[in-house]
């Protein structure tokens, strides 16, 4: 029986917005206060450097996907260039990355809902959100794209509103409780590096976490109407988005409020909107972060199911996961991932969410691994298939130098994770995951040999 194929139901606007949604995490809305507190205005350089490096990773990913339109996700090219073992480990690790992000985001949905309904137990909104997302994802891939389109749009409108209102305040010389809004606030409070190199370096952990999910556009390759045109476009627009959304928003926030008065525990977005006299600011921002968390969870439900589908196609997961519905949606893979993500609802019921700092740190380490594997596959592709690489219209600039540069950056982030106490644990826990997955692979292999 011929293998069923996924449907190419994602249009250009879906993929463009999925790329933006993937690049703008809840980290910007809620984590910005903490990262500003840590690094001061130098946080702008941390975002710029991280943005450039991850753009290179994305160019490598894009070139590999365009080189062979039979690749449905990066597990397919890892299989091609590094073999079955690394493909097995990479696929299941990426699945684990997104399951842990979904767990953290469902917890966030519960917390944000309590802003309006304090008496509702934290696990209830998470469970409702997960059921709704499962139903939407089971319908058609187009519906997933549509949902993600509107979720991403809400985030974009919120950031653009902040930038426009902020610039108005700066040019008007608006008076806040901390002085006058002015660009000079960026350098008049201890310079661009007020906490020295130490604060600047430590901020990279938060910054990198804000970019987690940027590679999601690579998973849409098998379901995009015109991948050769749409994927390069989405990837090439990433730098512009980083400049507008991340640098623009943070630049404006630190011009209105000196970095040392930005509340590290709250959202700087709320601070700015309240200053202008928007009474419902906290509610508006809460709505934005709620949809942002739901959006990330939606992406997680989509990507985990597609990853298991890809693994099953290569016999790295049970064959039943390749089963598609009449709408060409991998339903068994969807149900399996959703059941695993549901564990977070149980955890929210049984225990406090202290486990989630650990879960997100672990997923950050796993994402570094995924990005690194992509760069290594790209090096192998250039070396072993120079003819194919020559023909490709979408090339990674200055390869292989840029490959090594980006790999060095990822190694630097691992060192940074080792420096901070709350993320150090993840570096000890994550190897356990890799040992387990590698063990399962070899057990599966020896079983197949003796069968």
CSV table of N, CA and C in Angstrom, one decimal, residues 13-113:
chain,number,residue,atom,x,y,z
A,13,UNK,N,0.7,33.4,3.5
A,13,UNK,CA,0.4,34.2,4.7
A,13,UNK,C,0.5,33.4,6.0
A,14,UNK,N,0.1,32.1,5.9
A,14,UNK,CA,0.2,31.2,7.1
A,14,UNK,C,1.6,31.0,7.5
A,15,UNK,N,2.5,30.7,6.5
A,15,UNK,CA,3.9,30.4,6.8
A,15,UNK,C,4.6,31.6,7.3
A,16,UNK,N,4.3,32.8,6.6
A,16,UNK,CA,5.0,34.0,7.1
A,16,UNK,C,4.6,34.3,8.5
A,17,UNK,N,3.4,34.1,8.9
A,17,UNK,CA,3.0,34.4,10.3
A,17,UNK,C,3.4,33.4,11.3
A,18,UNK,N,3.5,32.1,10.8
A,18,UNK,CA,4.1,31.1,11.7
A,18,UNK,C,5.5,31.4,12.0
A,19,UNK,N,6.2,31.9,10.9
A,19,UNK,CA,7.7,32.3,11.1
A,19,UNK,C,7.8,33.4,12.1
A,20,UNK,N,6.9,34.4,12.1
A,20,UNK,CA,6.9,35.5,13.0
A,20,UNK,C,6.5,35.0,14.4
A,21,UNK,N,5.4,34.2,14.5
A,21,UNK,CA,5.0,33.7,15.7
A,21,UNK,C,6.0,32.8,16.4
A,22,UNK,N,6.8,32.1,15.6
A,22,UNK,CA,7.9,31.3,16.1
A,22,UNK,C,9.0,32.1,16.7
A,23,UNK,N,9.2,33.3,16.1
A,23,UNK,CA,10.3,34.1,16.5
A,23,UNK,C,10.0,35.0,17.7
A,24,UNK,N,8.6,35.2,17.9
A,24,UNK,CA,8.3,36.1,19.1
A,24,UNK,C,7.6,35.2,20.2
A,25,UNK,N,8.4,34.9,21.2
A,25,UNK,CA,7.9,34.1,22.2
A,25,UNK,C,7.3,34.9,23.4
A,26,UNK,N,6.7,34.2,24.3
A,26,UNK,CA,6.2,34.9,25.6
A,26,UNK,C,7.4,35.5,26.3
A,27,UNK,N,8.6,35.0,25.9
A,27,UNK,CA,9.9,35.6,26.5
A,27,UNK,C,10.0,37.1,26.3
A,28,UNK,N,9.5,37.6,25.2
A,28,UNK,CA,9.6,39.0,25.0
A,28,UNK,C,8.6,39.8,25.9
A,29,UNK,N,7.4,39.3,26.0
A,29,UNK,CA,6.4,40.0,26.8
A,29,UNK,C,6.6,40.0,28.3
A,30,UNK,N,7.0,38.8,28.8
A,30,UNK,CA,7.2,38.6,30.2
A,30,UNK,C,8.7,38.6,30.6
A,31,UNK,N,9.5,38.0,29.8
A,31,UNK,CA,11.0,37.9,30.1
A,31,UNK,C,11.8,39.1,29.9
A,32,UNK,N,11.2,40.1,29.2
A,32,UNK,CA,12.0,41.3,28.8
A,32,UNK,C,12.5,42.1,30.1
A,33,UNK,N,11.6,42.1,31.1
A,33,UNK,CA,11.9,42.8,32.3
A,33,UNK,C,13.1,42.3,33.0
A,34,UNK,N,13.2,40.9,33.0
A,34,UNK,CA,14.3,40.2,33.7
A,34,UNK,C,15.6,40.4,32.9
A,35,UNK,N,15.5,40.3,31.6
A,35,UNK,CA,16.7,40.5,30.8
A,35,UNK,C,17.3,41.9,30.8
A,36,UNK,N,16.3,42.9,30.8
A,36,UNK,CA,16.8,44.3,30.9
A,36,UNK,C,17.5,44.5,32.2
A,37,UNK,N,16.9,44.0,33.3
A,37,UNK,CA,17.5,44.1,34.6
A,37,UNK,C,18.9,43.5,34.7
A,38,UNK,N,19.1,42.4,33.9
A,38,UNK,CA,20.4,41.7,34.0
A,38,UNK,C,21.5,42.4,33.2
A,39,UNK,N,21.1,42.9,32.0
A,39,UNK,CA,22.1,43.4,31.1
A,39,UNK,C,22.0,44.9,30.8
A,40,UNK,N,20.9,45.6,31.2
A,40,UNK,CA,20.8,47.0,30.9
A,40,UNK,C,20.6,47.2,29.4
A,41,UNK,N,21.0,48.3,28.8
A,41,UNK,CA,20.8,48.6,27.4
A,41,UNK,C,21.6,47.6,26.5
A,42,UNK,N,22.7,47.0,27.0
A,42,UNK,CA,23.5,46.0,26.2
A,42,UNK,C,22.6,44.8,25.8
A,43,UNK,N,21.4,44.7,26.4
A,43,UNK,CA,20.6,43.6,25.9
A,43,UNK,C,20.3,43.7,24.4
A,44,UNK,N,20.3,44.9,23.9
A,44,UNK,CA,20.0,45.1,22.5
A,44,UNK,C,21.1,44.4,21.7
A,45,UNK,N,22.4,44.4,22.1
A,45,UNK,CA,23.4,43.7,21.4
A,45,UNK,C,23.3,42.2,21.5
A,46,UNK,N,22.8,41.7,22.7
A,46,UNK,CA,22.6,40.3,22.9
A,46,UNK,C,21.5,39.8,21.9
A,47,UNK,N,20.4,40.6,21.7
A,47,UNK,CA,19.4,40.2,20.8
A,47,UNK,C,19.9,40.2,19.3
A,48,UNK,N,20.7,41.2,19.1
A,48,UNK,CA,21.3,41.4,17.7
A,48,UNK,C,22.2,40.2,17.3
A,49,UNK,N,23.1,39.9,18.3
A,49,UNK,CA,24.0,38.7,18.0
A,49,UNK,C,23.3,37.4,17.9
A,50,UNK,N,22.3,37.2,18.8
A,50,UNK,CA,21.6,35.9,18.8
A,50,UNK,C,20.7,35.8,17.5
A,51,UNK,N,20.1,37.0,17.1
A,51,UNK,CA,19.3,37.0,15.9
A,51,UNK,C,20.2,36.7,14.7
A,52,UNK,N,21.4,37.3,14.6
A,52,UNK,CA,22.2,37.0,13.4
A,52,UNK,C,22.6,35.5,13.4
A,53,UNK,N,23.0,35.0,14.5
A,53,UNK,CA,23.4,33.6,14.6
A,53,UNK,C,22.3,32.6,14.2
A,54,UNK,N,21.1,32.9,14.7
A,54,UNK,CA,20.0,32.0,14.4
A,54,UNK,C,19.5,32.2,13.0
A,55,UNK,N,19.7,33.4,12.4
A,55,UNK,CA,19.4,33.6,11.0
A,55,UNK,C,20.3,32.7,10.2
A,56,UNK,N,21.5,32.5,10.6
A,56,UNK,CA,22.5,31.6,9.8
A,56,UNK,C,22.0,30.2,9.9
A,57,UNK,N,21.5,29.8,11.2
A,57,UNK,CA,21.0,28.4,11.3
A,57,UNK,C,19.8,28.2,10.4
A,58,UNK,N,18.9,29.2,10.3
A,58,UNK,CA,17.7,29.1,9.5
A,58,UNK,C,18.1,29.1,8.0
A,59,UNK,N,19.1,29.8,7.6
A,59,UNK,CA,19.5,29.7,6.2
A,59,UNK,C,20.0,28.3,5.9
A,60,UNK,N,20.8,27.7,6.8
A,60,UNK,CA,21.3,26.4,6.6
A,60,UNK,C,20.1,25.4,6.5
A,61,UNK,N,19.1,25.6,7.4
A,61,UNK,CA,17.9,24.7,7.4
A,61,UNK,C,17.1,24.9,6.0
A,62,UNK,N,17.0,26.2,5.6
A,62,UNK,CA,16.3,26.5,4.4
A,62,UNK,C,16.9,25.9,3.2
A,63,UNK,N,18.3,26.0,3.1
A,63,UNK,CA,19.0,25.4,1.9
A,63,UNK,C,18.8,23.9,1.9
A,64,UNK,N,18.9,23.3,3.0
A,64,UNK,CA,18.7,21.8,3.0
A,64,UNK,C,17.3,21.4,2.6
A,65,UNK,N,16.3,22.1,3.1
A,65,UNK,CA,14.9,21.8,2.7
A,65,UNK,C,14.6,22.0,1.2
A,66,UNK,N,15.2,23.1,0.7
A,66,UNK,CA,15.0,23.4,-0.7
A,66,UNK,C,15.7,22.5,-1.6
A,67,UNK,N,16.8,21.9,-1.1
A,67,UNK,CA,17.7,21.0,-1.9
A,67,UNK,C,16.9,19.7,-2.3
A,68,UNK,N,15.9,19.3,-1.5
A,68,UNK,CA,15.2,18.1,-1.8
A,68,UNK,C,13.7,18.3,-1.2
A,69,UNK,N,12.8,18.5,-2.1
A,69,UNK,CA,11.4,18.7,-1.7
A,69,UNK,C,10.7,17.5,-1.1
A,70,UNK,N,11.5,16.4,-1.1
A,70,UNK,CA,10.9,15.1,-0.5
A,70,UNK,C,11.1,15.2,1.1
A,71,UNK,N,12.0,16.1,1.5
A,71,UNK,CA,12.2,16.3,3.0
A,71,UNK,C,10.9,16.9,3.6
A,72,UNK,N,10.3,16.2,4.5
A,72,UNK,CA,9.1,16.8,5.2
A,72,UNK,C,9.5,17.5,6.4
A,73,UNK,N,10.6,17.2,7.0
A,73,UNK,CA,11.1,17.9,8.2
A,73,UNK,C,12.6,17.6,8.3
A,74,UNK,N,13.2,18.2,9.3
A,74,UNK,CA,14.7,18.0,9.3
A,74,UNK,C,15.1,16.6,9.7
A,75,UNK,N,14.2,15.8,10.3
A,75,UNK,CA,14.5,14.4,10.6
A,75,UNK,C,14.9,13.7,9.3
A,76,UNK,N,14.2,14.1,8.2
A,76,UNK,CA,14.5,13.5,6.9
A,76,UNK,C,15.9,13.8,6.4
A,77,UNK,N,16.4,15.0,6.6
A,77,UNK,CA,17.8,15.3,6.1
A,77,UNK,C,18.8,14.8,7.1
A,78,UNK,N,18.5,14.7,8.4
A,78,UNK,CA,19.4,14.1,9.4
A,78,UNK,C,19.6,12.6,9.0
A,79,UNK,N,18.5,12.0,8.7
A,79,UNK,CA,18.5,10.5,8.2
A,79,UNK,C,19.5,10.4,7.0
A,80,UNK,N,19.3,11.3,6.1
A,80,UNK,CA,20.0,11.3,4.8
A,80,UNK,C,21.5,11.5,5.0
A,81,UNK,N,21.9,12.5,5.8
A,81,UNK,CA,23.3,12.8,6.0
A,81,UNK,C,24.0,12.2,7.1
A,82,UNK,N,23.3,11.9,8.2
A,82,UNK,CA,24.0,11.4,9.4
A,82,UNK,C,23.6,9.9,9.7
A,83,UNK,N,22.6,9.4,9.1
A,83,UNK,CA,22.2,8.0,9.3
A,83,UNK,C,21.0,7.9,10.3
A,84,UNK,N,20.6,6.6,10.5
A,84,UNK,CA,19.4,6.3,11.3
A,84,UNK,C,19.5,6.7,12.8
A,85,UNK,N,20.6,6.4,13.4
A,85,UNK,CA,20.8,6.6,14.8
A,85,UNK,C,20.6,8.1,15.2
A,86,UNK,N,21.4,9.0,14.6
A,86,UNK,CA,21.2,10.4,14.8
A,86,UNK,C,19.8,10.9,14.5
A,87,UNK,N,19.2,10.4,13.4
A,87,UNK,CA,17.8,10.8,13.0
A,87,UNK,C,16.9,10.4,14.1
A,88,UNK,N,17.0,9.2,14.7
A,88,UNK,CA,16.2,8.7,15.8
A,88,UNK,C,16.3,9.7,17.0
A,89,UNK,N,17.5,9.9,17.4
A,89,UNK,CA,17.8,10.8,18.6
A,89,UNK,C,17.3,12.2,18.3
A,90,UNK,N,17.6,12.8,17.1
A,90,UNK,CA,17.2,14.1,16.8
A,90,UNK,C,15.6,14.3,16.8
A,91,UNK,N,15.0,13.3,16.1
A,91,UNK,CA,13.5,13.4,16.0
A,91,UNK,C,12.8,13.4,17.4
A,92,UNK,N,13.2,12.4,18.2
A,92,UNK,CA,12.6,12.3,19.5
A,92,UNK,C,13.0,13.4,20.4
A,93,UNK,N,14.2,14.0,20.2
A,93,UNK,CA,14.6,15.1,21.1
A,93,UNK,C,13.8,16.3,20.7
A,94,UNK,N,13.5,16.5,19.4
A,94,UNK,CA,12.7,17.7,19.0
A,94,UNK,C,11.3,17.5,19.5
A,95,UNK,N,10.8,16.3,19.4
A,95,UNK,CA,9.5,16.0,20.0
A,95,UNK,C,9.4,16.4,21.5
A,96,UNK,N,10.5,16.0,22.2
A,96,UNK,CA,10.6,16.2,23.6
A,96,UNK,C,10.6,17.8,23.9
A,97,UNK,N,11.4,18.5,23.1
A,97,UNK,CA,11.5,19.9,23.2
A,97,UNK,C,10.1,20.6,23.2
A,98,UNK,N,9.3,20.2,22.2
A,98,UNK,CA,8.0,20.8,22.0
A,98,UNK,C,7.0,20.4,23.1
A,99,UNK,N,7.1,19.1,23.5
A,99,UNK,CA,6.2,18.6,24.6
A,99,UNK,C,6.5,19.4,25.8
A,100,UNK,N,7.8,19.6,26.2
A,100,UNK,CA,8.1,20.4,27.4
A,100,UNK,C,7.6,21.9,27.3
A,101,UNK,N,7.7,22.4,26.1
A,101,UNK,CA,7.3,23.8,25.9
A,101,UNK,C,5.7,23.8,26.0
A,102,UNK,N,5.1,22.8,25.5
A,102,UNK,CA,3.6,22.8,25.6
A,102,UNK,C,3.2,22.7,27.0
A,103,UNK,N,3.9,21.9,27.8
A,103,UNK,CA,3.6,21.8,29.2
A,103,UNK,C,3.8,23.1,30.0
A,104,UNK,N,4.9,23.8,29.7
A,104,UNK,CA,5.1,25.1,30.3
A,104,UNK,C,4.0,26.1,29.9
A,105,UNK,N,3.6,26.0,28.6
A,105,UNK,CA,2.6,27.0,28.1
A,105,UNK,C,1.2,26.7,28.6
A,106,UNK,N,0.9,25.5,28.8
A,106,UNK,CA,-0.4,25.2,29.4
A,106,UNK,C,-0.5,25.7,30.8
A,107,UNK,N,0.7,25.6,31.5
A,107,UNK,CA,0.7,26.1,32.9
A,107,UNK,C,0.5,27.6,32.8
A,108,UNK,N,1.2,28.3,31.8
A,108,UNK,CA,1.0,29.7,31.7
A,108,UNK,C,-0.4,30.1,31.4
A,109,UNK,N,-1.1,29.3,30.5
A,109,UNK,CA,-2.5,29.6,30.2
A,109,UNK,C,-3.3,29.6,31.5
A,110,UNK,N,-3.0,28.6,32.4
A,110,UNK,CA,-3.7,28.6,33.7
A,110,UNK,C,-3.5,29.8,34.5
A,111,UNK,N,-2.2,30.2,34.6
A,111,UNK,CA,-1.8,31.3,35.4
A,111,UNK,C,-2.4,32.6,34.9
A,112,UNK,N,-2.4,32.8,33.6
A,112,UNK,CA,-2.9,34.1,33.0
A,112,UNK,C,-4.4,34.2,33.1
A,113,UNK,N,-5.1,33.0,33.1
A,113,UNK,CA,-6.6,33.0,33.2
A,113,UNK,C,-6.9,33.4,34.6
